[in-house]
Amino acid sequence: MAKDVIIALDFPSAEETLAFLDKFAAEERKPFVKVGMELFYAAGADIVREIKRRGHKIFLDLKLHDIPNTVGRSMAVLSALDVDMCNLHAGGGTAMMKAAIQGLTRADGSRPLLIAVTQLTSTSEEVMHNELWIDRPLDETVMHYASLAAESGLDGVVCSPLEAGKVHSVCGEGFLTVTPGIRFDDASKGDQVRVTTPARARELGSDYIVVGRPVTAAQDPVAAYRRCIADFCAQ
Ligand code: C5P
């Protein structure tokens, strides 16, 4: 599986998003981009269609979590938008994950990649124990959810690059690790706590890195993106 860099388009409107993407108009390699809840709720399916029309691959990061029937039917709608990657919460259970795969699968048998969120990185072990009443250690819970995702036929999980090796050893080398929390070593961390450089993420075995502000807030976003590609995708 080829490694790639996914730029998180964390913008509040279609206008800002398209103005940002205009900077890449002359690039031969159209960046793989992530559309999250903020942009999707603001600009809807039209922004997805426009970004696809411009030749980008899209990770639609909407983190579905509902009863299996609703998730399956909703995934069918997202699949029809011709996105390349979708996600859901593994906490919805294996019936929901299997329904999602069914819903995503198009008439010709193709489908977007489907990636699971295990425990959100904002959930501490303390919150997991005291609020969610899950008594197991956090890292065991993450690996258990990853295994359930793999058994349900999903393609991978969102995780830290620091967890990529363990996910691969538990779920198989071909099970994808999509990893945010990326920073250049000469930049500030912002609100991310545990960060990894693109080069280190490659060494740790990440399959895709998700990079937001180091590219979107850079003085020269195209140069920052090229630096990510050079450091992460280098052989
Ligand atoms: O700007 P930054 O590089 O921190 O953006 C990272 C992107 O990855 C954001 O869209 C954020 O929501 C997403 N993400 C994350 N940590 C997770 C899951 C998703 O940072 N555990």
PDB file of N, CA and C in Angstrom, residues 21 37 43 62 100 133 143 155 219 224 229:
ATOM      1  N   LEU A  21      -7.151  25.541  -1.657  1.00  0.00           N
ATOM      2  CA  LEU A  21      -6.820  24.523  -2.676  1.00  0.00           C
ATOM      3  C   LEU A  21      -6.313  25.161  -3.972  1.00  0.00           C
ATOM      4  N   MET A  37     -16.164  17.373  10.046  1.00  0.00           N
ATOM      5  CA  MET A  37     -17.537  17.788  10.366  1.00  0.00           C
ATOM      6  C   MET A  37     -17.756  19.284  10.162  1.00  0.00           C
ATOM      7  N   ALA A  43     -20.726  23.403   4.502  1.00  0.00           N
ATOM      8  CA  ALA A  43     -20.782  23.521   3.035  1.00  0.00           C
ATOM      9  C   ALA A  43     -21.434  22.318   2.356  1.00  0.00           C
ATOM     10  N   LEU A  62     -16.401  11.890   9.111  1.00  0.00           N
ATOM     11  CA  LEU A  62     -17.666  12.229   9.784  1.00  0.00           C
ATOM     12  C   LEU A  62     -17.945  11.329  10.988  1.00  0.00           C
ATOM     13  N   ALA A 100     -21.981  -0.953   7.789  1.00  0.00           N
ATOM     14  CA  ALA A 100     -21.316   0.165   7.110  1.00  0.00           C
ATOM     15  C   ALA A 100     -20.613  -0.317   5.844  1.00  0.00           C
ATOM     16  N   TRP A 133     -17.276   3.719  32.232  1.00  0.00           N
ATOM     17  CA  TRP A 133     -17.315   2.475  33.013  1.00  0.00           C
ATOM     18  C   TRP A 133     -16.675   1.308  32.264  1.00  0.00           C
ATOM     19  N   MET A 143      -6.584  -1.568  21.299  1.00  0.00           N
ATOM     20  CA  MET A 143      -6.227  -2.732  20.474  1.00  0.00           C
ATOM     21  C   MET A 143      -7.426  -3.669  20.298  1.00  0.00           C
ATOM     22  N   ASP A 155     -10.767  -1.485   6.990  1.00  0.00           N
ATOM     23  CA  ASP A 155      -9.431  -1.416   6.385  1.00  0.00           C
ATOM     24  C   ASP A 155      -8.363  -0.890   7.323  1.00  0.00           C
ATOM     25  N   GLN A 219       3.335  29.594   6.044  1.00  0.00           N
ATOM     26  CA  GLN A 219       3.471  30.760   5.156  1.00  0.00           C
ATOM     27  C   GLN A 219       3.393  30.316   3.704  1.00  0.00           C
ATOM     28  N   ALA A 224       5.290  23.424   2.435  1.00  0.00           N
ATOM     29  CA  ALA A 224       5.127  22.578   3.626  1.00  0.00           C
ATOM     30  C   ALA A 224       4.588  21.204   3.237  1.00  0.00           C
ATOM     31  N   ILE A 229       5.610  15.292   1.991  1.00  0.00           N
ATOM     32  CA  ILE A 229       5.711  14.195   1.006  1.00  0.00           C
ATOM     33  C   ILE A 229       7.155  13.675   0.975  1.00  0.00           C
TER      34      ILE A 229
END
